[in-house]
CSV table of C-alpha atoms in Angstrom, one decimal:
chain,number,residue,atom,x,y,z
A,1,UNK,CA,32.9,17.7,-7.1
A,2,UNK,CA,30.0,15.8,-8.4
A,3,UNK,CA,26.5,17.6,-8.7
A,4,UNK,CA,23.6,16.1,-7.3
A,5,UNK,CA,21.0,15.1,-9.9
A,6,UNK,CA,17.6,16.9,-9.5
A,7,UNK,CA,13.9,16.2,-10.6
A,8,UNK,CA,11.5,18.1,-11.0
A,9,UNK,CA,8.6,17.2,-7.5
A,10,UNK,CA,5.7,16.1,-9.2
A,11,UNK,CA,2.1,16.9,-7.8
A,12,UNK,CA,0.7,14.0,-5.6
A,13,UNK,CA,-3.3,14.6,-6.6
A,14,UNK,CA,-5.6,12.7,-4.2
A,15,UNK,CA,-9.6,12.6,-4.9
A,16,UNK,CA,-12.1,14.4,-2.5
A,17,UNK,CA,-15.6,13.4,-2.5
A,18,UNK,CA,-16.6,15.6,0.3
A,19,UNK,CA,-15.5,18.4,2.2
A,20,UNK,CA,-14.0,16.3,5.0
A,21,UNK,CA,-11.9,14.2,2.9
A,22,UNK,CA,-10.8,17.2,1.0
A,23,UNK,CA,-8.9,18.1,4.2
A,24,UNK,CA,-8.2,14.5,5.0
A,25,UNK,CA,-6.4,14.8,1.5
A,26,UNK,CA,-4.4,17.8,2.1
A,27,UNK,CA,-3.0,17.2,5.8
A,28,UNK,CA,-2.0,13.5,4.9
A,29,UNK,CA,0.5,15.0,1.8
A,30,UNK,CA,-1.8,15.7,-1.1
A,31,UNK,CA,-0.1,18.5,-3.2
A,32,UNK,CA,-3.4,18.9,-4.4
A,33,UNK,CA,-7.3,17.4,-4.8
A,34,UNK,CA,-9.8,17.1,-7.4
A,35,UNK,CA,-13.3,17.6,-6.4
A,36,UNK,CA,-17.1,18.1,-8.2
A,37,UNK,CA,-19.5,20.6,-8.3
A,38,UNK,CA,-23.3,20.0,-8.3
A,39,UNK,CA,-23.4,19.3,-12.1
A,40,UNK,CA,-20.9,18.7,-15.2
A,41,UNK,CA,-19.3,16.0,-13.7
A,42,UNK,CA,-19.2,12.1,-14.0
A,43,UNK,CA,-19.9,11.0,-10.2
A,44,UNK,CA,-23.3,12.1,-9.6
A,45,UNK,CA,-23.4,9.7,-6.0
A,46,UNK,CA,-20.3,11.1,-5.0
A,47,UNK,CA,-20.4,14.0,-2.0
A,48,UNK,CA,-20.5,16.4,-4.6
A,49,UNK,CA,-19.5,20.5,-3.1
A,50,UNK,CA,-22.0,23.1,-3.0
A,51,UNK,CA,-20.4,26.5,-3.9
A,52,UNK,CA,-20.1,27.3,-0.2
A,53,UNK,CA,-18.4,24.0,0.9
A,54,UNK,CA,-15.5,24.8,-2.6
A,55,UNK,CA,-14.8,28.1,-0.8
A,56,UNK,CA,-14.1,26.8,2.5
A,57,UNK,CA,-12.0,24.3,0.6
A,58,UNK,CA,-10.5,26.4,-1.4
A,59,UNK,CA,-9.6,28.5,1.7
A,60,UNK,CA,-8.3,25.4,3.5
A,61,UNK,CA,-5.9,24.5,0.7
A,62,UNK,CA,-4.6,27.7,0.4
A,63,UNK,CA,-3.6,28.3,4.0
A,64,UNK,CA,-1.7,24.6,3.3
A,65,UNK,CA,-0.3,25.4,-0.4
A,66,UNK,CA,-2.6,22.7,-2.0
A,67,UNK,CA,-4.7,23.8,-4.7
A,68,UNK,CA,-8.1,22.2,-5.8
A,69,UNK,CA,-9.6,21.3,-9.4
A,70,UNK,CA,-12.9,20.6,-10.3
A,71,UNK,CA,-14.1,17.9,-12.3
A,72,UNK,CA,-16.6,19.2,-15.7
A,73,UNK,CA,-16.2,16.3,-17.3
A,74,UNK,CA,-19.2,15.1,-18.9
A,75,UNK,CA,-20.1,14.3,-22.5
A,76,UNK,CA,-23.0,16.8,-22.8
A,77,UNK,CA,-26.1,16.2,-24.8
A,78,UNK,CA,-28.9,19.2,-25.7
A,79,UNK,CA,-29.6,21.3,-23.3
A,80,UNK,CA,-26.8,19.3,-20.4
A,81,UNK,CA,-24.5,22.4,-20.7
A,82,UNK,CA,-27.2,24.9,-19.9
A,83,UNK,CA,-25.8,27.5,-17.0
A,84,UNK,CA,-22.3,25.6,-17.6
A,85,UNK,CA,-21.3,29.5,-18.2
A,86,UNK,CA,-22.1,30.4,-14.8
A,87,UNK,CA,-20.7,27.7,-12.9
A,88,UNK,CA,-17.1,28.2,-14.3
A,89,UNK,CA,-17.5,32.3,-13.6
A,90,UNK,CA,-18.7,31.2,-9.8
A,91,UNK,CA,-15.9,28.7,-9.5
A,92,UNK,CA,-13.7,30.8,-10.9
A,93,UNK,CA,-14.1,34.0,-8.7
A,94,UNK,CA,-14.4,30.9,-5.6
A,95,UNK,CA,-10.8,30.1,-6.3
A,96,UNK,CA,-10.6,27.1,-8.0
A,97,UNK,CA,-7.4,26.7,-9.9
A,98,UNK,CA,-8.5,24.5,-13.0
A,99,UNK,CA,-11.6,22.7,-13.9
A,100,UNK,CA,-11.1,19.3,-15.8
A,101,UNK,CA,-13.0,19.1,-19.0
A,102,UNK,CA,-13.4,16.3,-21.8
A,103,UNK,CA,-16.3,18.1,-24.2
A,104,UNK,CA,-14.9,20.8,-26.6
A,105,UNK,CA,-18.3,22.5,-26.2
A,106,UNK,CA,-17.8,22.7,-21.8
A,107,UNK,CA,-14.2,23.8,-22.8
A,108,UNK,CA,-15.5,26.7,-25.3
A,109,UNK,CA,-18.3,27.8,-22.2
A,110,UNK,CA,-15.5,28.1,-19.7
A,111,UNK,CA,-12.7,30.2,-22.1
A,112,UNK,CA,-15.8,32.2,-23.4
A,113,UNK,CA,-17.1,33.1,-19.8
A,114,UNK,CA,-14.8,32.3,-17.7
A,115,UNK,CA,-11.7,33.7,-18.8
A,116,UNK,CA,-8.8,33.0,-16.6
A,117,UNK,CA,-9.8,30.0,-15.3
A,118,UNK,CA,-7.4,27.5,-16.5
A,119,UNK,CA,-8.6,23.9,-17.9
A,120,UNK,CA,-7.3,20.4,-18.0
A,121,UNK,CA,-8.4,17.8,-20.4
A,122,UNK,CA,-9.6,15.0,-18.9
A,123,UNK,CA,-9.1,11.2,-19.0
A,124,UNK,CA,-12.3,10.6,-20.9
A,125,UNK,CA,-10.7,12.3,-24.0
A,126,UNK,CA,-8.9,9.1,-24.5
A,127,UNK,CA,-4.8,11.7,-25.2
A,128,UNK,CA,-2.7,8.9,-26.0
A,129,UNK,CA,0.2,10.3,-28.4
A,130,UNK,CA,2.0,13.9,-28.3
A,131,UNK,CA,0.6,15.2,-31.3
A,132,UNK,CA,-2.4,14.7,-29.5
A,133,UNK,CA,-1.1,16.9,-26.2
A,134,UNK,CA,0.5,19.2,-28.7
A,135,UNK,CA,-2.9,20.0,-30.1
A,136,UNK,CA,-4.7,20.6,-27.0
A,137,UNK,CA,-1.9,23.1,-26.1
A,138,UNK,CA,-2.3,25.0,-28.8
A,139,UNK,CA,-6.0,25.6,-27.9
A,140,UNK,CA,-5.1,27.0,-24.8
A,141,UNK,CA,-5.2,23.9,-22.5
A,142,UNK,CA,-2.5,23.8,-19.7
A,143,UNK,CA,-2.3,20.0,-19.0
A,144,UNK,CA,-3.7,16.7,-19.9
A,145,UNK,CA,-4.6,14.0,-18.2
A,146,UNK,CA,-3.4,10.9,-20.0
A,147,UNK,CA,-5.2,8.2,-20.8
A,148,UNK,CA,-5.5,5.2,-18.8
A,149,UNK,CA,-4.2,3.1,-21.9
A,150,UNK,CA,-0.7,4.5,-22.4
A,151,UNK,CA,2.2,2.9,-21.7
A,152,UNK,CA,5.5,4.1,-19.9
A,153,UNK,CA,7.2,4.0,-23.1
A,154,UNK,CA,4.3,6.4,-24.5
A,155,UNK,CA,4.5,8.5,-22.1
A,156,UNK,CA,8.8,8.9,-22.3
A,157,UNK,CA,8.2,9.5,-25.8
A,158,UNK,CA,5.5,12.1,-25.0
A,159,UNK,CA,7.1,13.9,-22.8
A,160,UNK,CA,10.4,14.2,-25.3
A,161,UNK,CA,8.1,15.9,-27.7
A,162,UNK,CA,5.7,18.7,-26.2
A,163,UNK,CA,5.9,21.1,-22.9
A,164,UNK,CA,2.2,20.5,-21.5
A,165,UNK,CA,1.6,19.6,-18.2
A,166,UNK,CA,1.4,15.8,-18.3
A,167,UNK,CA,-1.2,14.2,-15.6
A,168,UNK,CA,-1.4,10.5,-15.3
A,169,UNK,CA,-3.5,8.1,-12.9
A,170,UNK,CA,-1.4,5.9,-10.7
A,171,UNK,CA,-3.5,4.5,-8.3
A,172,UNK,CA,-6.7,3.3,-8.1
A,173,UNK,CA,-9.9,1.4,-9.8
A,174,UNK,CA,-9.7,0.5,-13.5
A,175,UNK,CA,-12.7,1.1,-16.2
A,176,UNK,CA,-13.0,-1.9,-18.2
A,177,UNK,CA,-13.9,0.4,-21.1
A,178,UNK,CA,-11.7,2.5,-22.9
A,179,UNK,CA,-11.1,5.8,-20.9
A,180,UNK,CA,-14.4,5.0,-19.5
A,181,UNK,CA,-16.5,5.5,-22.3
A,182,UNK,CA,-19.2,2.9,-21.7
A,183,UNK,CA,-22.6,2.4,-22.4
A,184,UNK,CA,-23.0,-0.7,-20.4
A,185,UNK,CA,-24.5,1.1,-17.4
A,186,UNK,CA,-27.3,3.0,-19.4
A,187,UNK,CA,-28.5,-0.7,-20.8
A,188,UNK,CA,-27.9,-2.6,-18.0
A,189,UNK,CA,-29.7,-0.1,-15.3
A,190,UNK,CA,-30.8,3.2,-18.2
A,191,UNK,CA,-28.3,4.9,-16.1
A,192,UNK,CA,-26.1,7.1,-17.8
A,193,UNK,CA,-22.0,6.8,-17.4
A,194,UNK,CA,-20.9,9.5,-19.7
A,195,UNK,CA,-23.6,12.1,-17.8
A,196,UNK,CA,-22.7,10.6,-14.3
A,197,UNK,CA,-24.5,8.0,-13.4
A,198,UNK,CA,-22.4,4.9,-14.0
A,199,UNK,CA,-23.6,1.7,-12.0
A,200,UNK,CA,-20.5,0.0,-12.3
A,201,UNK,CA,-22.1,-2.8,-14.4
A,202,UNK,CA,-18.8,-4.4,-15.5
A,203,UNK,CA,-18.5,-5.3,-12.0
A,204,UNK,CA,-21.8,-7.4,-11.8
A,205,UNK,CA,-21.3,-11.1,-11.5
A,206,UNK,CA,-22.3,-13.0,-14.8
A,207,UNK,CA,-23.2,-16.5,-15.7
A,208,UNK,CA,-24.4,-18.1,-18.5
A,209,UNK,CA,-27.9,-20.1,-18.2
A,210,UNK,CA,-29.8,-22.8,-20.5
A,211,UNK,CA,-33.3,-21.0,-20.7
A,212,UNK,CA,-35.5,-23.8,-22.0
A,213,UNK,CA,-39.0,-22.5,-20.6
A,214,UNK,CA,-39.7,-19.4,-19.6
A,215,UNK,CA,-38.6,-19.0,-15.9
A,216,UNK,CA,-36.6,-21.6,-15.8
A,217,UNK,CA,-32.9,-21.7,-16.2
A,218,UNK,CA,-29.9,-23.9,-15.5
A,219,UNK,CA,-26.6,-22.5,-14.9
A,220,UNK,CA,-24.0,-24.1,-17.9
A,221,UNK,CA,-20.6,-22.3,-16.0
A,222,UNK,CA,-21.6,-25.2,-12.8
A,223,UNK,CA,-19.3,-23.0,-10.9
A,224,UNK,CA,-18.2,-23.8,-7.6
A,225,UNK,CA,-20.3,-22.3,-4.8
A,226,UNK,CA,-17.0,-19.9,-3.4
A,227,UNK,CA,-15.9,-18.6,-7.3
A,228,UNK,CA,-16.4,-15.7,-8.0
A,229,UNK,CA,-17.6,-15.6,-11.6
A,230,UNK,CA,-16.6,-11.8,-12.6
A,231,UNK,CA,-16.8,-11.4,-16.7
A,232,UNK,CA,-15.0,-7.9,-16.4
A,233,UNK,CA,-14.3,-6.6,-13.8
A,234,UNK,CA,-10.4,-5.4,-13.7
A,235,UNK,CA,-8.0,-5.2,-10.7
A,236,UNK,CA,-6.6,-1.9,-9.7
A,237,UNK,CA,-3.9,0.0,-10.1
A,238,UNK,CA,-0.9,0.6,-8.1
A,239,UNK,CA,2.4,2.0,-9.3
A,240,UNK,CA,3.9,2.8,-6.1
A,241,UNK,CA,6.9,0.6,-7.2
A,242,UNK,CA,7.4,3.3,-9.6
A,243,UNK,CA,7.4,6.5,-8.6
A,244,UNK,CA,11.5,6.9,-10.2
A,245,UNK,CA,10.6,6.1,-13.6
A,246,UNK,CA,7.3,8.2,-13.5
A,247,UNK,CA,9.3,11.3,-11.8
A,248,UNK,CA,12.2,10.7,-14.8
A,249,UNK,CA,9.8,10.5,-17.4
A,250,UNK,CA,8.9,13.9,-16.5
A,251,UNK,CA,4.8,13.1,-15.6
A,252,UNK,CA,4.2,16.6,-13.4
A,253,UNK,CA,0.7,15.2,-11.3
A,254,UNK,CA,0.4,11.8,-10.1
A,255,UNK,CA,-3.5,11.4,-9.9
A,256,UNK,CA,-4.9,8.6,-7.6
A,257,UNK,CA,-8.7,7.4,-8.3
A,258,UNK,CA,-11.3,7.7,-5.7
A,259,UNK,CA,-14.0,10.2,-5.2
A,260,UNK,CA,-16.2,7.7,-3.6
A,261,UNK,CA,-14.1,6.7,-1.3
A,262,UNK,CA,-13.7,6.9,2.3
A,263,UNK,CA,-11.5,9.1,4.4
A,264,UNK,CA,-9.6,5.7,5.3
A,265,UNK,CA,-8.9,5.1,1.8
A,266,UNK,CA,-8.0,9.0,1.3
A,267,UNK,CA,-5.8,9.4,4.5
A,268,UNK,CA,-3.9,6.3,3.7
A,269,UNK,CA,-3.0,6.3,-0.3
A,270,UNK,CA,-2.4,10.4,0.4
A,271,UNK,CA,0.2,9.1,3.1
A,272,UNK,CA,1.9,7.0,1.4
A,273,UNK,CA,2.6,8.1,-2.6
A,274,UNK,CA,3.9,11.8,-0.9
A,275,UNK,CA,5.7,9.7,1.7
A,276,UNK,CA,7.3,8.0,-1.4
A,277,UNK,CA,7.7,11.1,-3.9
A,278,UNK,CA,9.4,13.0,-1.0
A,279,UNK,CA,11.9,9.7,-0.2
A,280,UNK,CA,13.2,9.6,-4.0
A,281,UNK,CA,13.3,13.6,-5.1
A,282,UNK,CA,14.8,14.4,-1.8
A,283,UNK,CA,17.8,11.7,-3.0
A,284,UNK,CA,17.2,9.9,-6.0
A,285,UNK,CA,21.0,8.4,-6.2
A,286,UNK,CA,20.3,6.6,-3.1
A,287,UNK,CA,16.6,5.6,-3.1
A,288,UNK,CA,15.3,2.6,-2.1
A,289,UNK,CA,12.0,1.1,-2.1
A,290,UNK,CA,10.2,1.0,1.1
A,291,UNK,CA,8.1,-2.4,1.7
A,292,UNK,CA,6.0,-0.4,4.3
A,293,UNK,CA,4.6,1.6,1.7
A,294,UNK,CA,3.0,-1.4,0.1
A,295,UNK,CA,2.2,-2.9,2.4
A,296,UNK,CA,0.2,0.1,3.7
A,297,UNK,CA,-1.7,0.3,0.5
A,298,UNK,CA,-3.0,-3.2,1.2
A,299,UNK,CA,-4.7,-2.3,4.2
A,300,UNK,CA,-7.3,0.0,2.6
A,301,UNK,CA,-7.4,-2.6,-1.0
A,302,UNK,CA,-10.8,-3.4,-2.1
A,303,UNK,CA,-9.4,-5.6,-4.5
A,304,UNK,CA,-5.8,-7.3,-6.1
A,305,UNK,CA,-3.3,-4.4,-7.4
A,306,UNK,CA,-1.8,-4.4,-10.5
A,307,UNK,CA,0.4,-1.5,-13.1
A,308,UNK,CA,-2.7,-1.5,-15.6
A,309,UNK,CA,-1.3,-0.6,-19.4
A,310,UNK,CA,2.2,0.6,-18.1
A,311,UNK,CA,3.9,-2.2,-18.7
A,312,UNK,CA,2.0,-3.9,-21.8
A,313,UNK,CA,-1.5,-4.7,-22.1
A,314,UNK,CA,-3.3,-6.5,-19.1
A,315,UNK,CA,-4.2,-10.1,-19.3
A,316,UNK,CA,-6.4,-12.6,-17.3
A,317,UNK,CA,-4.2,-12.1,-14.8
A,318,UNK,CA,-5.5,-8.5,-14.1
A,319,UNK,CA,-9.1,-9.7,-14.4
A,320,UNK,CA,-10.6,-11.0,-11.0
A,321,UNK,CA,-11.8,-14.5,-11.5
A,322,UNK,CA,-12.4,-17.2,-8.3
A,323,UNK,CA,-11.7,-16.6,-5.1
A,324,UNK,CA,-9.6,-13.5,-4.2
A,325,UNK,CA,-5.7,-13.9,-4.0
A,326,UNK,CA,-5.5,-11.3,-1.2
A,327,UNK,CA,-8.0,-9.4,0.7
A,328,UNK,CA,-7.9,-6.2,3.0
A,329,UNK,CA,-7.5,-7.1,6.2
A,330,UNK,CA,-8.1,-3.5,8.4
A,331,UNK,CA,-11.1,-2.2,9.4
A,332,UNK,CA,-11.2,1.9,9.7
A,333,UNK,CA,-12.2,2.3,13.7
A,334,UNK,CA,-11.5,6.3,14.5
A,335,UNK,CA,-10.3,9.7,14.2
A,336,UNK,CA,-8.4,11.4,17.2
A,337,UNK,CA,-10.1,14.4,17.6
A,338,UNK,CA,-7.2,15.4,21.1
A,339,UNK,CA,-4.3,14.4,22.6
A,340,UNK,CA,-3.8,14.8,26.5
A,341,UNK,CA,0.1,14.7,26.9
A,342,UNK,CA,0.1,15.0,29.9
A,343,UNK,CA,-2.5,12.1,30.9
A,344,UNK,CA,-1.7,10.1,27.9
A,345,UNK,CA,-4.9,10.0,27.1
A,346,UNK,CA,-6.2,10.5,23.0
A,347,UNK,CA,-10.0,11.6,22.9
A,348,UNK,CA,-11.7,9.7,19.8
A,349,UNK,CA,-14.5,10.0,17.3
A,350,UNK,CA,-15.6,6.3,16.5
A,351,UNK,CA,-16.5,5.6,13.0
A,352,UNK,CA,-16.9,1.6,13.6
A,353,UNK,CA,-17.4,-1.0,16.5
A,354,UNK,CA,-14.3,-1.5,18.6
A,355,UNK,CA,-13.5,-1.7,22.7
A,356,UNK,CA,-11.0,-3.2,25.4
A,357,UNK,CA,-9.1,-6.2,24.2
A,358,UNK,CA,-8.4,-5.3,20.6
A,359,UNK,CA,-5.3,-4.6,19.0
A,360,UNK,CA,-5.3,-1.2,17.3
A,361,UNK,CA,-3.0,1.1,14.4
A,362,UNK,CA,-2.5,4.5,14.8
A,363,UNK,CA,-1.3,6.4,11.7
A,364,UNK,CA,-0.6,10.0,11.5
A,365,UNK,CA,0.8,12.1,8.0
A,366,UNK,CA,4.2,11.6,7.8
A,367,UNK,CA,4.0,8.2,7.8
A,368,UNK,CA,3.9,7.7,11.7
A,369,UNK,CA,2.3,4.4,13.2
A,370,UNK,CA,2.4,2.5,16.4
A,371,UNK,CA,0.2,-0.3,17.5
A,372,UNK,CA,-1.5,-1.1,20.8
A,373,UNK,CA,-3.9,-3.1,22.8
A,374,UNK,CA,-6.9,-1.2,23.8
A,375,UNK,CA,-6.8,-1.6,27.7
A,376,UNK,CA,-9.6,1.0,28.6
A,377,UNK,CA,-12.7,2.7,27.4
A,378,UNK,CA,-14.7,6.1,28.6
A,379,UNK,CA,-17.3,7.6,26.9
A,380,UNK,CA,-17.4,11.3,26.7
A,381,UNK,CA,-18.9,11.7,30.6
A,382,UNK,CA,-15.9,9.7,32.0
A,383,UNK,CA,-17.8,6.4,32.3
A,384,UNK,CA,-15.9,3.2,32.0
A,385,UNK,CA,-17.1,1.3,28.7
A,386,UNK,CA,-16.1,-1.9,27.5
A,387,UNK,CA,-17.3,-1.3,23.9
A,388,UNK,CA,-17.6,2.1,21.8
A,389,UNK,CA,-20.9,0.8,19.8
A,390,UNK,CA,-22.5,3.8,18.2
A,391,UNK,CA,-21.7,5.5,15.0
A,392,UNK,CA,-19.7,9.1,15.8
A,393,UNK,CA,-19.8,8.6,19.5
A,394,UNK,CA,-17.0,10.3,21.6
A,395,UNK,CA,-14.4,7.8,23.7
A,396,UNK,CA,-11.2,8.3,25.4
A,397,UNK,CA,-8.5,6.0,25.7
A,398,UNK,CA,-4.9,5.8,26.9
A,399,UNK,CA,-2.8,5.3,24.2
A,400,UNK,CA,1.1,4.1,24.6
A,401,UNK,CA,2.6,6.9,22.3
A,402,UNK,CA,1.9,10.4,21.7
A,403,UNK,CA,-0.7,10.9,19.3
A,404,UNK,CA,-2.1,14.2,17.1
A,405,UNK,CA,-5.4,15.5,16.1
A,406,UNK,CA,-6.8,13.7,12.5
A,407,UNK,CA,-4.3,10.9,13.3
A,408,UNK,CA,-6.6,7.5,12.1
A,409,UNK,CA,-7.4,4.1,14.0
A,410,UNK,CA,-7.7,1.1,12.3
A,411,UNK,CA,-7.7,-2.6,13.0
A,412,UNK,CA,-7.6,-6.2,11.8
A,413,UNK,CA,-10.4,-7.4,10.5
């Protein structure tokens, strides 16, 4: 009799701007969410949760076995960590089950007044070798988040030689700076990246110019009119083709990037890395790769995808120069908000311009989906519509398969 081989489930982490994609997060597969507080953290633009809004997440997780972290993870200059004592006491008695910290003195605040409250190092503390992991462990850190630079290699060899919890990004945007410690941003725009204000000046577009007089200058690049002329701005991420070599090498949370984005974005990537973690730990001897998951990941792309540093160091080819090879091609339309089974008939919240005549995608967790034309339209008072126009308005429809509550609308551009 032969034994079934066995890996250990590794967390699927999804990011949660606000309070609404924090659930979004958990009831589309996420095994857990990261999150911000009002200070500490490095997305000061993002939906960032009063103390309130973590407890009702925290209280939603828990009744769904998800667990949510906080990001702390700022480099702190004088007088930046004042009250940093407090907050980790407050999120602490809250419920939150780590808080993700880069700066020693953040980390020394939270075990001196917070004790209990477990902390992860974060990305921006560039971890790149086991001795490295092995040293954070030691001062009483219970995982780190890798840097975006390792390799897959780096991170077998880590995993051979210390016991921490290993976090490592696998989907999402890329930080043309090493483990995102740029200054760009606070000389481009004298916005700060390392205290949260990052302007994403690596994605400007760039030219070079002949500046003979003052206000005058001649382009030198002569560019055609549709190129795009990026300087550094990297593609994205995507390692959904390896989730078996990620599981093997022992990595415990998969972390995908994306507090600022939308519950589309959220719902989707969510969906489909748990869809794909289940589908190999459930039977790794006879997994096979899934196109659908892919192609699912393109629908909510802002730009090309790439496996970043996993698999040697990037090129030109992970930069975006010209025109884009591929594009996303859905448009995020509505939530379901109730299902009539009887009638047939799906009550929706609109989030964009749609009616009759379009072709439309419903997706639910678990990886359900069905297409269909949009015959008919009523607004909220029963009226027959053609369009549904306005931003959160209420419409009904008859849809051709059974539908659930938080299912997602979406379609082609």
């Amino acid at each position: 009799m032969t034994t079934k081989i066995k890996f250990k489930k590794p967390e699927v982490l999804a990011p949660a701007g606000t309070l609404e994609k924090l659930k979004t997060a958990i009831h589309y597969g996420a095994d857990a969410v990261y999150i911000g507080g009002n200070a500490y953290g490095l997305r000061s633009r993002a939906g960032n949760f009063t103390y309130d809004e973590m407890q009702e997440g925290v209280n939603f997780a828990k009744q769904h076995q998800a667990k949510v972290y906080v990001a702390a993870n700022m480099v702190t200059h004088e007088a930046d960590a004042d009250g940093a004592g407090q907050f980790f006491r407050t999120i602490r008695d809250i419920g939150i089950d780590a808080v993700i910290v880069s700066d020693p003195a953040l980390m020394e605040l939270c075990f001196m007044d917070a004790p209990g409250l477990p902390i992860h190092l974060s990305t921006q503390a560039s971890a790149t070798n086991y001795e490295t992991l092995n040293f954070w462990q030691a001062e009483g850190l219970e995982r780190v988040v890798l840097a975006r630079e390792v390799s897959m290699a780096e991170i077998k060899h880590m995993r051979q030689n210390t016991d921490v919890e290993i976090e490592a990004f696998i989907h999402g945007a890329m930080c043309i700076s090493y483990s995102g410690r740029c200054t760009l941003s606070n000389h481009m725009s004298a916005r700060d990246a390392n205290r949260g204000g990052c302007s994403q000046s690596c994605r400007w577009k760039y030219d070079l110019f002949e500046m003979p007089e003052i206000g005058e200058r001649t382009s030198l690049l002569k560019g055609e009119p549709e190129e795009e002329a990026f300087s550094m701005s990297a593609v994205d991420m995507s390692m959904i083709r390896h989730i078996p070599v990620l599981v093997r090498n022992g990595v415990d949370s998969l972390k995908i990037e994306g507090r600022m984005k939308s519950i589309h974005y959220v719902s989707t990537v969510s969906n489909v890395y748990s869809k794909a973690v289940q589908a190999f730990c459930e039977d790794p001897e006879n997994f096979v790769f899934d196109q659908a998951w892919e192609d699912e990941l393109w629908k909510v792309a802002q730009r090309e995808l790439a496996t970043g540093f996993y698999y040697g160091v990037p090129t030109e080819e992970q930069q975006l120069f010209g025109q884009r090879r591929k594009i996303p091609s859905y448009t995020f339309i509505g939530q379901v908000l109730d299902y009539d089974e009887e009638t047939g008939i799906a009550t929706i919240e609109q989030r964009n311009n749609f009616g009759t005549g379009d072709e439309v995608e419903f997706y639910g967790a678990g990886f359900t989906h069905h297409s269909q034309m949009i015959d008919k339209l009523w607004d909220e008072h029963d009226t027959e519509i053609d369009t549904a126009p306005h931003a959160l308005m209420t419409v009904k429809t008859k849809v051709s398969k059974p539908v659930k509550p938080l299912d997602m609308i979406r379609k082609r551009k």
